């Protein structure tokens, strides 16, 4: 490929000239047609805003004529007047004007509001002759200004169309000039190239034959050798470099395809397990109509939610891929979601799970959250499936990495014969390499997480205890700092598992919470006289699950004289929660994720004052979707809160002006007046009337940051996602009701 080919390029030049000429000719034709279509008079007359303005003026003229006849007669009757038509015309004009602010701005145009006010006053009056005269004067005065507005809009629109027509003509002239220049220039170039062209087909064929023979034996190693040779020319080096890039991408794609195959198998396994739960639950509900049916319905809902979350994660993986650009994400959210799915998997295996997450983990880290989630989920799920008969204790902690800029995350899956073992004992065990699980399968994980740096997984064993460990390096942007304090608060913890007791101590004791452990129900009943000394009593499902409802009911009855002591239940399964929820104050999901669990626990302990305040708070639901409206109202009614409902932003504004609401759930996107506009008007009314601001909670099915930012800028205090979720609704109410009472 070292020779310089000399061949006839007049044909490509001519083709290029023809192509450009055809494109420019098409553009010229388009501009000519567009120029011819611009008819200022016809288009101005047919402009929707001007048509509506003219229609409005005609309606006003008819009403003025009717009022004139009424005033000219001795007896004035207003039965011929139908102001609903005029109001409708004004509303349609204002709606079109709000959509065409460049043609006419309603800012400062008070005549339309004055006209509506005059109509409303007349409708509410006794309709005497003086009232008719006042309405006639108002219609006449405002009509003059509206007619002037119409003429101004007409002239402005006509000027814009004429300017547009002139622009089309200028562009048409320029395109024609360029078209002529290109035709002349391309023909000149073609003539010059024809004179200088020559053929060297034999040399070209020989060089291509050499290249063909080289490509037949080419692989990645051979490409490396060729690129290291200094004798090849720059053209060949560029070709080989591009081929190397293609070979590398093909290898990466092959590895990724292997990963996707494993993901398909894993997801298929998860979906099969979930759908079996759903199908079995449906069949059970068909046959049963007692309380067990309600419990099974909850399991079906939980299974469907898990399936939905898996599908959402999977869709993110497919849409973003493994080559997405790195960005920041919340590691704590990823770990929380990971533990949720691991817990569901352990529950399906009918095993037990507990976890301890360190308090020194990074909060935000650099990278791609979806790929990290799926790699960890794949690795951990495979390990759990291998040891489905063992109890699982998960520990997640961070420490120093070899690179000072990174933090090393360590995830340990401890497969134990029992969870009734001290946590300190696990660290004193002699962990050695596992004899059966020696081969590592980290190639795919390292390929996907190549931007993270270090990644290793390993199996260990100590007697009958086994451990699967994953270590990877993360670039931390910020670390989580727990600011919650439980000073002077006491918790009576009832757990028949030393691991659970140690986990709670490690999470809460350093935050000032005094924990008293109880190992058996008998010990619990013996301490009944001291129940009033504790802020909360937490029962756990480490006791026999079938005894939890009766145990909860007994303890609740003994707390009648201690209203300030909360009874909590920590459970891992929905069925246990459903069987016992009527006898406890709050249900807490296990395993506990510290950054979520700790603030929630403190809120529960201090919830009495807030709940008393919420009883007197008024709620308003603004939602155009009837199903979502019923769902949200049902969530609130289950918490014994009554709420008013409206289906439109304008109705919400009117309702608020007539009857103030403390907390408003505002749908952001609705037909007519949306939630953003309604929020602005409510905030304006509060400011003008000197009222303390209410709490407005936006609700939207969109997840973009721009949508949420627009809601906050409009005056909303918080934005939640639809469909409405019970836990999120109550959490938001607890957060803002105290602020309302302070205001």
XYZ file of C-alpha atoms in Angstrom:
743
model
C 0.000 0.000 0.000
C 3.050 2.262 -0.299
C 2.315 3.430 -3.879
C 0.247 6.490 -4.668
C -2.658 5.402 -6.874
C -3.530 7.678 -9.738
C -6.954 6.983 -11.159
C -9.800 8.797 -12.819
C -11.854 10.637 -10.203
C -13.920 12.701 -12.651
C -16.922 10.388 -12.179
C -17.058 10.852 -8.368
C -16.647 14.584 -8.855
C -19.533 14.662 -11.315
C -21.686 12.545 -9.035
C -20.924 14.831 -6.150
C -21.799 17.880 -8.229
C -25.068 16.298 -9.350
C -25.936 15.328 -5.785
C -25.285 18.837 -4.485
C -27.202 20.315 -7.357
C -30.218 18.098 -6.699
C -30.172 18.931 -2.984
C -29.959 22.662 -3.659
C -32.627 22.438 -6.359
C -34.937 20.673 -3.922
C -34.173 23.315 -1.309
C -34.864 26.079 -3.835
C -38.180 24.467 -4.768
C -39.124 24.186 -1.110
C -38.276 27.839 -0.486
C -40.240 28.917 -3.556
C -43.302 26.945 -2.480
C -42.993 28.276 1.071
C -42.624 31.831 -0.245
C -45.724 31.396 -2.383
C -47.771 29.972 0.502
C -47.158 32.977 2.733
C -50.323 35.062 2.258
C -50.323 37.711 4.914
C -54.008 38.674 4.694
C -55.415 35.141 4.592
C -53.107 33.759 7.294
C -53.677 36.720 9.581
C -57.436 36.351 9.243
C -57.199 32.610 10.020
C -54.841 32.950 13.009
C -56.605 31.164 15.950
C -55.911 33.941 18.435
C -57.194 36.657 16.079
C -60.245 34.574 15.161
C -61.049 34.145 18.833
C -60.411 37.850 19.540
C -62.760 38.849 16.733
C -65.362 36.354 17.929
C -65.092 37.769 21.453
C -65.499 41.357 20.180
C -68.554 40.365 18.151
C -70.134 38.761 21.194
C -69.476 41.923 23.230
C -70.994 44.049 20.448
C -74.178 41.954 20.501
C -74.408 42.260 24.300
C -73.838 46.057 24.079
C -76.638 46.329 21.498
C -78.927 44.291 23.735
C -78.126 46.566 26.697
C -78.775 49.640 24.527
C -82.240 48.344 23.637
C -82.869 47.541 27.259
C -81.856 51.039 28.387
C -83.953 52.629 25.602
C -87.099 50.822 26.713
C -89.187 51.918 29.673
C -89.050 48.478 31.165
C -85.584 46.928 31.140
C -85.438 43.132 30.857
C -82.131 41.240 30.863
C -83.550 37.854 30.002
C -82.010 38.038 26.539
C -78.522 38.293 27.991
C -76.578 35.032 28.294
C -73.244 35.856 29.841
C -72.166 32.218 29.921
C -71.367 32.547 26.202
C -69.336 35.723 26.834
C -67.486 34.123 29.760
C -66.704 31.107 27.631
C -65.369 33.354 24.832
C -63.155 35.241 27.328
C -61.810 31.974 28.789
C -61.034 30.610 25.310
C -59.252 33.826 24.347
C -57.185 33.860 27.540
C -56.319 30.182 27.086
C -55.104 30.818 23.504
C -53.234 33.951 24.630
C -51.411 31.974 27.331
C -50.250 29.540 24.649
C -49.244 32.321 22.201
C -47.448 34.792 24.445
C -45.374 36.085 21.533
C -48.547 37.323 19.770
C -50.280 38.808 22.809
C -49.362 39.016 26.484
C -52.013 39.048 29.176
C -49.586 40.768 31.535
C -51.008 44.247 32.139
C -54.140 43.523 30.052
C -56.624 44.210 32.838
C -59.591 44.789 30.543
C -60.418 41.068 30.368
C -60.350 40.676 34.145
C -62.372 43.893 34.532
C -64.938 42.579 32.062
C -65.265 39.297 33.967
C -65.580 41.218 37.221
C -68.319 43.436 35.765
C -70.251 40.384 34.538
C -69.945 38.681 37.937
C -71.103 41.830 39.716
C -74.083 42.161 37.411
C -74.989 38.482 37.871
C -74.950 38.939 41.670
C -76.870 42.269 41.565
C -80.604 42.890 41.659
C -80.390 43.887 37.947
C -81.875 47.359 38.332
C -81.597 49.970 35.609
C -78.480 51.387 37.306
C -76.898 47.922 37.313
C -77.661 47.576 33.599
C -76.152 51.022 32.930
C -73.002 50.138 34.889
C -72.623 46.900 32.947
C -73.207 48.750 29.663
C -70.492 51.331 30.447
C -68.035 48.608 31.499
C -68.682 46.586 28.328
C -68.313 49.689 26.151
C -65.075 50.899 27.758
C -63.427 47.480 27.752
C -64.658 46.787 24.216
C -62.758 49.801 22.909
C -59.527 48.514 24.453
C -60.179 44.949 23.207
C -60.851 46.215 19.714
C -57.570 48.145 19.877
C -55.851 44.936 21.035
C -57.310 43.118 18.045
C -56.033 45.734 15.602
C -52.585 45.701 17.211
C -52.410 41.902 17.031
C -53.584 42.010 13.408
C -50.904 44.514 12.395
C -48.157 42.685 14.301
C -49.134 39.355 12.796
C -49.262 40.812 9.302
C -45.822 42.394 9.780
C -44.375 39.078 10.978
C -45.747 37.246 7.955
C -44.376 39.846 5.551
C -40.990 39.604 7.221
C -41.179 35.820 6.937
C -42.029 36.079 3.243
C -39.078 38.407 2.644
C -36.776 36.005 4.462
C -37.939 33.152 2.226
C -37.178 35.289 -0.812
C -33.674 36.191 0.433
C -32.859 32.545 1.181
C -34.226 31.506 -2.226
C -31.989 34.034 -3.952
C -28.925 32.870 -1.984
C -29.601 29.189 -2.725
C -29.945 29.888 -6.451
C -26.643 31.795 -6.459
C -24.874 28.979 -4.587
C -26.436 26.387 -6.900
C -25.101 28.151 -9.979
C -21.657 28.542 -8.363
C -21.457 24.852 -7.424
C -22.469 23.705 -10.900
C -19.833 25.928 -12.523
C -17.128 25.019 -10.007
C -17.797 21.244 -10.082
C -17.734 21.158 -13.854
C -14.455 23.063 -13.860
C -12.908 20.625 -11.341
C -14.130 17.623 -13.322
C -12.521 18.971 -16.491
C -9.212 19.562 -14.681
C -9.220 16.084 -13.114
C -9.969 14.429 -16.432
C -6.858 16.024 -17.901
C -4.606 14.838 -15.031
C -6.038 11.363 -14.417
C -4.060 8.188 -15.164
C -4.418 4.549 -14.303
C -2.239 2.265 -12.218
C -4.579 -0.704 -11.764
C -1.884 -3.424 -11.740
C -0.010 -1.921 -8.779
C -3.234 -1.363 -6.906
C -4.310 -4.969 -7.484
C -0.973 -6.255 -6.245
C -1.123 -4.156 -3.101
C -4.666 -5.250 -2.379
C -3.667 -8.880 -2.883
C -0.860 -8.467 -0.328
C -3.292 -6.840 2.100
C -5.807 -9.650 1.535
C -3.213 -12.321 2.338
C -2.260 -10.393 5.496
C -5.843 -10.076 6.657
C -6.477 -13.821 6.245
C -3.903 -14.584 8.967
C -4.656 -11.567 11.148
C -5.465 -11.788 14.855
C -4.997 -9.531 17.883
C -1.444 -10.734 18.564
C -0.410 -10.248 14.920
C -1.857 -6.733 14.973
C 0.292 -5.899 17.996
C 3.374 -7.129 16.103
C 2.521 -5.113 12.987
C 1.912 -1.953 14.984
C 5.332 -2.345 16.632
C 7.051 -2.438 13.244
C 8.550 0.877 12.196
C 8.615 0.014 8.487
C 4.882 0.286 7.830
C 3.612 3.531 6.404
C 1.116 5.826 8.196
C -1.834 4.621 6.107
C -1.228 1.002 7.039
C -0.716 1.967 10.684
C -4.090 3.701 10.696
C -5.771 0.636 9.170
C -4.151 -1.744 11.664
C -4.985 0.541 14.593
C -8.616 0.633 13.531
C -8.656 -3.154 13.107
C -7.182 -3.567 16.591
C -9.938 -1.399 18.011
C -12.533 -3.537 16.229
C -10.942 -6.779 17.492
C -10.869 -5.407 21.055
C -14.519 -4.375 20.928
C -15.489 -7.782 19.562
C -13.688 -9.498 22.442
C -15.391 -7.219 24.966
C -18.754 -7.836 23.342
C -18.199 -11.568 23.518
C -17.493 -11.333 27.246
C -20.510 -9.073 27.737
C -22.695 -11.532 25.824
C -21.584 -14.254 28.221
C -22.527 -11.991 31.126
C -25.921 -11.260 29.582
C -26.538 -14.996 29.137
C -25.923 -15.531 32.827
C -28.149 -12.553 33.629
C -30.900 -13.983 31.430
C -30.676 -17.296 33.288
C -30.673 -15.604 36.694
C -33.550 -13.294 35.844
C -35.485 -16.212 34.409
C -34.959 -18.104 37.668
C -36.072 -15.119 39.753
C -39.130 -14.491 37.602
C -40.132 -18.148 37.706
C -39.981 -18.132 41.497
C -41.980 -14.919 41.717
C -44.607 -15.977 39.204
C -45.036 -19.292 41.039
C -45.815 -17.291 44.171
C -48.285 -15.148 42.248
C -50.001 -18.106 40.577
C -50.228 -20.057 43.815
C -51.560 -17.015 45.618
C -54.216 -16.387 42.990
C -55.387 -19.998 43.128
C -55.499 -19.822 46.911
C -57.513 -16.608 46.877
C -59.991 -18.162 44.448
C -60.628 -20.982 46.908
C -60.354 -19.064 50.186
C -62.314 -16.041 51.362
C -61.205 -15.847 54.995
C -58.402 -13.763 56.545
C -55.758 -16.048 55.041
C -56.788 -14.702 51.657
C -55.864 -11.191 52.768
C -52.431 -12.354 53.882
C -51.847 -14.158 50.609
C -52.926 -11.045 48.694
C -50.190 -9.123 50.492
C -47.646 -11.761 49.465
C -48.834 -11.475 45.860
C -48.405 -7.699 46.003
C -44.922 -8.063 47.481
C -43.929 -10.580 44.814
C -45.254 -8.336 42.046
C -43.343 -5.349 43.467
C -40.126 -7.375 43.553
C -40.715 -8.452 39.957
C -41.317 -4.826 38.974
C -38.090 -3.689 40.648
C -36.088 -6.441 38.959
C -37.578 -5.503 35.590
C -36.763 -1.817 36.143
C -33.160 -2.621 37.021
C -32.883 -4.961 34.075
C -34.278 -2.338 31.693
C -31.742 0.173 32.977
C -28.953 -2.337 32.337
C -30.094 -2.985 28.774
C -30.692 0.701 27.960
C -27.475 2.002 29.522
C -25.240 -0.957 28.758
C -21.778 -1.506 30.200
C -20.119 1.339 28.298
C -22.163 4.161 29.819
C -20.192 7.157 30.953
C -19.319 7.208 34.632
C -21.279 9.439 36.940
C -22.004 9.829 40.610
C -24.584 7.699 42.400
C -25.631 6.828 45.942
C -23.879 3.655 47.109
C -26.210 3.421 50.111
C -29.253 3.283 47.808
C -27.633 0.524 45.730
C -26.817 -1.515 48.849
C -30.339 -0.998 50.196
C -31.850 -2.239 46.928
C -29.374 -5.128 46.847
C -30.318 -6.253 50.373
C -34.007 -6.061 49.465
C -33.572 -8.563 46.625
C -31.198 -10.782 48.602
C -33.729 -10.937 51.430
C -36.468 -11.930 48.954
C -34.234 -14.700 47.605
C -33.420 -16.000 51.089
C -37.127 -15.971 51.995
C -37.936 -18.073 48.938
C -35.288 -20.543 50.098
C -37.089 -20.621 53.491
C -33.873 -19.643 55.223
C -32.926 -16.829 57.647
C -31.003 -13.618 57.059
C -29.443 -10.868 59.153
C -26.976 -8.165 58.198
C -24.592 -5.615 59.670
C -23.738 -2.588 57.550
C -20.862 -0.430 58.759
C -21.458 3.231 59.606
C -18.354 4.413 57.715
C -19.502 3.593 54.171
C -19.193 6.088 51.310
C -22.419 7.853 50.469
C -21.841 9.009 46.887
C -19.280 7.298 44.641
C -18.181 7.659 41.023
C -19.309 5.029 38.553
C -22.334 3.416 36.923
C -24.889 2.221 39.500
C -26.778 -0.274 37.321
C -23.743 -2.295 36.240
C -22.458 -2.402 39.852
C -25.849 -3.566 41.136
C -26.169 -6.379 38.611
C -22.614 -7.649 39.013
C -23.003 -7.796 42.807
C -26.485 -9.304 42.558
C -25.283 -11.959 40.103
C -22.289 -12.939 42.230
C -24.150 -12.921 45.550
C -27.221 -14.723 44.170
C -25.083 -17.530 42.763
C -23.355 -17.921 46.134
C -26.678 -17.958 48.035
C -28.075 -20.576 45.659
C -25.092 -22.836 46.364
C -25.660 -22.614 50.132
C -29.458 -22.458 50.290
C -29.544 -24.730 53.367
C -27.442 -22.385 55.548
C -28.370 -19.330 57.628
C -27.011 -16.130 56.091
C -25.310 -13.259 57.895
C -24.176 -10.397 55.637
C -21.561 -7.819 56.645
C -20.681 -4.771 54.549
C -17.785 -2.522 55.525
C -15.218 -0.200 53.972
C -11.527 0.386 54.552
C -8.366 1.705 53.011
C -7.402 0.634 49.485
C -3.955 0.294 47.957
C -4.666 3.465 45.990
C -4.972 6.308 48.478
C -7.701 7.966 46.359
C -9.990 4.913 46.600
C -11.971 3.156 49.317
C -12.184 -0.642 49.463
C -15.676 -2.071 49.954
C -15.862 -5.570 51.488
C -19.039 -7.667 51.340
C -19.066 -10.920 53.325
C -21.752 -13.588 52.998
C -21.341 -15.737 56.127
C -23.152 -19.068 55.734
C -23.716 -20.349 59.285
C -25.442 -23.298 60.898
C -27.121 -20.924 63.370
C -27.521 -17.175 63.862
C -27.474 -17.537 67.650
C -23.747 -16.869 67.815
C -21.874 -13.754 69.036
C -20.649 -11.489 66.290
C -17.214 -11.226 67.921
C -16.783 -14.986 67.583
C -17.038 -14.776 63.793
C -14.000 -12.524 63.665
C -11.970 -14.891 65.853
C -12.591 -17.893 63.597
C -9.673 -19.087 61.493
C -10.848 -18.556 57.932
C -8.864 -20.505 55.338
C -9.258 -21.041 51.606
C -12.256 -23.173 50.741
C -11.329 -26.632 49.519
C -14.279 -27.041 47.146
C -14.658 -23.520 45.775
C -11.189 -22.661 44.505
C -11.876 -21.457 40.958
C -12.788 -17.796 40.562
C -15.193 -16.449 37.938
C -14.356 -12.771 38.112
C -13.422 -12.177 34.457
C -16.871 -10.989 33.447
C -17.269 -8.887 36.580
C -13.859 -7.275 36.070
C -14.718 -6.587 32.441
C -17.958 -4.830 33.362
C -16.421 -2.990 36.346
C -13.124 -2.180 34.646
C -13.473 1.504 35.540
C -13.691 0.662 39.251
C -10.151 -0.744 39.450
C -9.674 -3.577 41.952
C -12.272 -6.382 42.097
C -11.820 -9.843 43.662
C -14.066 -12.573 45.074
C -13.037 -15.504 47.237
C -14.455 -18.459 49.193
C -13.309 -19.258 52.764
C -14.270 -21.828 55.352
C -13.847 -22.432 59.072
C -15.161 -25.824 60.121
C -18.835 -25.968 59.080
C -18.988 -22.206 58.594
C -18.401 -20.790 55.091
C -17.818 -17.297 53.773
C -18.072 -15.747 50.318
C -16.241 -12.443 50.118
C -16.273 -9.695 47.463
C -13.843 -6.788 47.569
C -13.809 -3.848 45.162
C -12.379 -0.340 45.103
C -14.629 2.695 44.826
C -13.813 6.352 44.342
C -15.746 8.013 47.151
C -17.129 11.511 46.615
C -18.646 11.821 50.111
C -19.191 9.696 53.219
C -22.372 9.094 55.186
C -22.427 10.700 58.631
C -25.206 9.661 60.981
C -26.438 12.722 62.884
C -29.355 11.040 64.660
C -29.025 10.846 68.469
C -31.055 8.774 70.965
C -29.790 10.472 74.127
C -31.803 9.490 77.249
C -33.877 6.970 75.299
C -34.211 3.276 76.149
C -35.144 0.242 74.043
C -36.184 -3.200 75.285
C -35.000 -5.609 72.569
C -36.599 -9.071 72.474
C -34.516 -11.331 70.238
C -33.704 -15.023 70.421
C -30.583 -14.500 68.287
C -27.257 -13.205 69.571
C -26.375 -11.963 66.097
C -29.497 -9.772 66.061
C -28.684 -8.394 69.514
C -25.083 -7.624 68.527
C -26.188 -5.949 65.274
C -28.617 -3.654 67.102
C -25.968 -2.792 69.705
C -23.372 -1.915 67.090
C -25.854 0.280 65.202
C -27.479 2.127 68.105
C -25.446 2.101 71.316
C -22.906 4.620 70.012
C -25.820 6.933 69.170
C -26.870 7.188 72.814
C -29.632 4.544 72.852
C -29.661 2.250 75.894
C -30.605 -1.299 74.813
C -31.742 -4.014 77.224
C -31.782 -7.474 75.571
C -34.424 -10.111 76.361
C -33.828 -13.659 75.070
C -37.095 -15.472 75.907
C -40.804 -14.659 76.294
C -40.623 -15.652 79.976
C -37.924 -13.034 80.575
C -40.091 -10.518 78.751
C -43.144 -11.180 80.923
C -40.981 -11.029 84.037
C -39.927 -7.510 83.036
C -43.541 -6.345 82.476
C -43.454 -4.067 85.526
C -40.623 -2.058 83.954
C -42.249 -1.538 80.512
C -43.054 2.076 81.321
C -39.354 2.837 81.763
C -38.671 2.250 78.054
C -39.418 4.449 75.052
C -40.007 1.372 72.894
C -40.202 -2.422 73.052
C -39.044 -4.231 69.918
C -40.153 -7.801 69.262
C -38.323 -9.734 66.521
C -39.201 -12.719 64.380
C -36.257 -14.639 65.852
C -38.927 -16.046 68.189
C -41.158 -18.791 66.818
C -43.164 -17.074 64.024
C -46.453 -18.759 64.923
C -46.263 -17.320 68.451
C -45.593 -13.724 67.409
C -49.269 -12.621 67.109
C -50.210 -13.908 70.578
C -46.984 -12.534 72.064
C -47.586 -9.129 70.477
C -51.197 -9.087 71.688
C -50.183 -9.946 75.262
C -47.449 -7.306 75.427
C -49.785 -4.690 73.894
C -52.381 -5.356 76.583
C -49.739 -4.852 79.282
C -48.818 -1.477 77.749
C -52.284 0.027 78.230
C -51.055 1.902 81.278
C -47.901 3.034 79.464
C -49.116 4.998 76.399
C -45.704 6.564 75.804
C -44.024 3.190 75.256
C -44.194 2.076 71.619
C -44.478 -1.584 70.680
C -42.461 -2.394 67.547
C -42.194 -5.600 65.541
C -39.145 -6.378 63.376
C -39.984 -9.003 60.745
C -38.591 -10.298 57.462
C -41.790 -11.689 55.913
C -45.054 -10.044 54.923
C -47.153 -12.829 56.424
C -45.725 -12.295 59.902
C -46.349 -8.572 59.586
C -49.962 -9.112 58.513
C -50.678 -11.546 61.332
C -49.353 -9.210 64.022
C -49.776 -5.648 62.715
C -53.062 -5.091 64.562
C -51.349 -5.652 67.936
C -48.288 -3.385 67.511
C -47.692 0.315 66.905
C -45.235 -0.019 64.023
C -43.833 -2.731 61.765
C -40.100 -2.512 60.942
C -38.679 -4.461 58.023
C -35.635 -6.628 58.633
C -32.768 -6.730 57.859
C -32.304 -3.137 58.995
C -30.375 -0.764 56.714
C -28.782 1.767 59.139
C -29.167 4.994 57.149
C -32.889 4.230 56.708
C -33.599 2.359 59.946
C -31.990 4.754 62.465
C -33.923 7.957 61.519
C -37.166 5.951 61.244
C -36.671 4.419 64.691
C -36.157 7.845 66.265
C -39.214 9.198 64.428
C -41.310 6.310 65.769
C -40.139 6.923 69.334
C -41.006 10.617 69.058
C -44.166 10.135 66.990
C -46.735 10.807 69.727
C -46.661 14.595 69.514
C -46.761 14.560 65.725
C -49.700 12.174 65.618
C -51.674 14.412 67.967
C -50.937 17.332 65.698
C -51.947 15.416 62.592
C -55.408 14.774 63.986
C -56.198 18.479 63.577
C -54.519 18.894 60.198
C -56.634 19.302 57.054
C -55.735 17.542 53.804
C -56.593 18.283 50.181
C -56.009 15.835 47.296
C -55.704 17.435 43.838
C -55.733 14.553 41.328
C -57.451 14.183 37.943
C -56.986 10.388 37.851
C -59.939 8.911 39.709
C -58.099 5.679 40.529
C -55.079 7.498 41.965
C -57.419 9.831 43.843
C -59.173 6.889 45.504
C -55.842 5.175 46.232
C -54.369 8.202 48.008
C -57.552 8.891 49.961
C -57.623 5.261 51.063
C -54.003 5.457 52.251
C -54.856 8.513 54.336
C -58.101 7.030 55.665
C -56.267 3.939 56.876
C -54.186 6.304 58.997
C -57.462 7.919 60.199
C -56.946 11.139 58.249
C -59.848 12.658 56.338
C -59.117 14.428 53.049
C -61.068 16.594 50.612
C -60.628 15.829 46.889
C -60.765 17.943 43.725
C -59.922 16.978 40.168
C -58.480 20.168 38.704
C -55.919 22.845 39.527
C -58.467 25.652 39.216
C -60.805 23.864 41.638
C -57.889 23.448 44.037
C -57.175 27.193 44.003
C -60.839 28.013 44.563
C -61.132 25.418 47.344
C -58.048 26.811 49.080
C -59.377 30.364 48.886
C -62.669 29.272 50.450
C -61.293 26.747 52.929
C -57.592 26.595 53.786
C -55.847 23.178 53.821
C -52.712 22.416 55.854
C -51.297 19.746 53.525
C -52.065 19.529 49.789
C -51.149 16.566 47.564
C -50.868 18.212 44.139
C -50.739 16.266 40.863
C -48.172 18.120 38.741
C -49.681 17.370 35.315
C -53.444 17.731 34.786
C -55.714 18.857 31.933
C -56.668 22.510 32.148
C -54.773 24.141 34.983
C -51.863 21.934 36.018
C -50.387 21.531 39.471
C -47.482 23.913 38.839
C -49.758 26.807 37.874
C -52.152 26.032 40.742
C -49.247 26.052 43.201
C -48.102 29.469 41.978
C -51.599 30.885 42.450
C -51.969 29.397 45.928
C -48.603 30.857 46.974
C -49.632 34.231 45.533
C -52.940 34.135 47.421
C -51.125 33.265 50.672
C -48.780 36.196 50.201
C -51.530 38.653 49.352
C -53.775 37.540 52.217
C -50.944 37.307 54.763
C -51.533 33.605 55.508
C -48.881 31.208 56.730
C -47.772 28.884 53.895
C -49.362 25.474 53.663
C -47.401 22.344 52.719
C -47.745 21.396 49.036
C -46.497 17.923 48.102
C -46.169 17.428 44.362
C -46.895 14.060 42.758
C -45.710 13.071 39.292
C -45.194 9.897 37.259
C -42.148 11.509 35.592
C -38.671 10.958 37.034
C -36.632 13.660 35.329
C -34.744 16.152 37.494
C -36.049 19.016 35.331
C -39.654 18.071 36.147
C -38.919 17.930 39.875
C -36.993 21.227 39.744
C -39.925 22.959 38.029
C -42.252 21.774 40.811
C -39.942 23.066 43.551
C -39.459 26.409 41.787
C -43.248 26.809 41.532
C -43.479 26.678 45.347
C -43.939 23.000 46.191
C -42.216 21.760 49.350
C -41.565 18.195 48.219
C -42.102 15.935 45.191
C -43.033 12.248 45.331
C -43.425 9.704 42.549
C -46.639 7.976 41.479
C -48.182 5.497 42.025
C -48.660 6.498 45.656
C -46.984 4.305 48.280
C -48.244 4.060 51.854
C -44.822 4.275 53.549
C -43.732 7.258 51.503
C -46.997 9.139 52.124
C -46.856 8.679 55.902
C -43.157 9.551 55.959
C -43.814 12.813 54.134
C -46.718 13.690 56.446
C -44.588 13.064 59.532
C -41.918 15.290 58.073
C -44.094 18.307 57.288
C -46.978 18.286 59.763
C -44.774 19.518 62.611
C -43.624 22.410 60.427
C -47.262 23.314 59.757
C -48.098 23.412 63.447
C -45.059 25.577 64.194
C -46.137 27.974 61.462
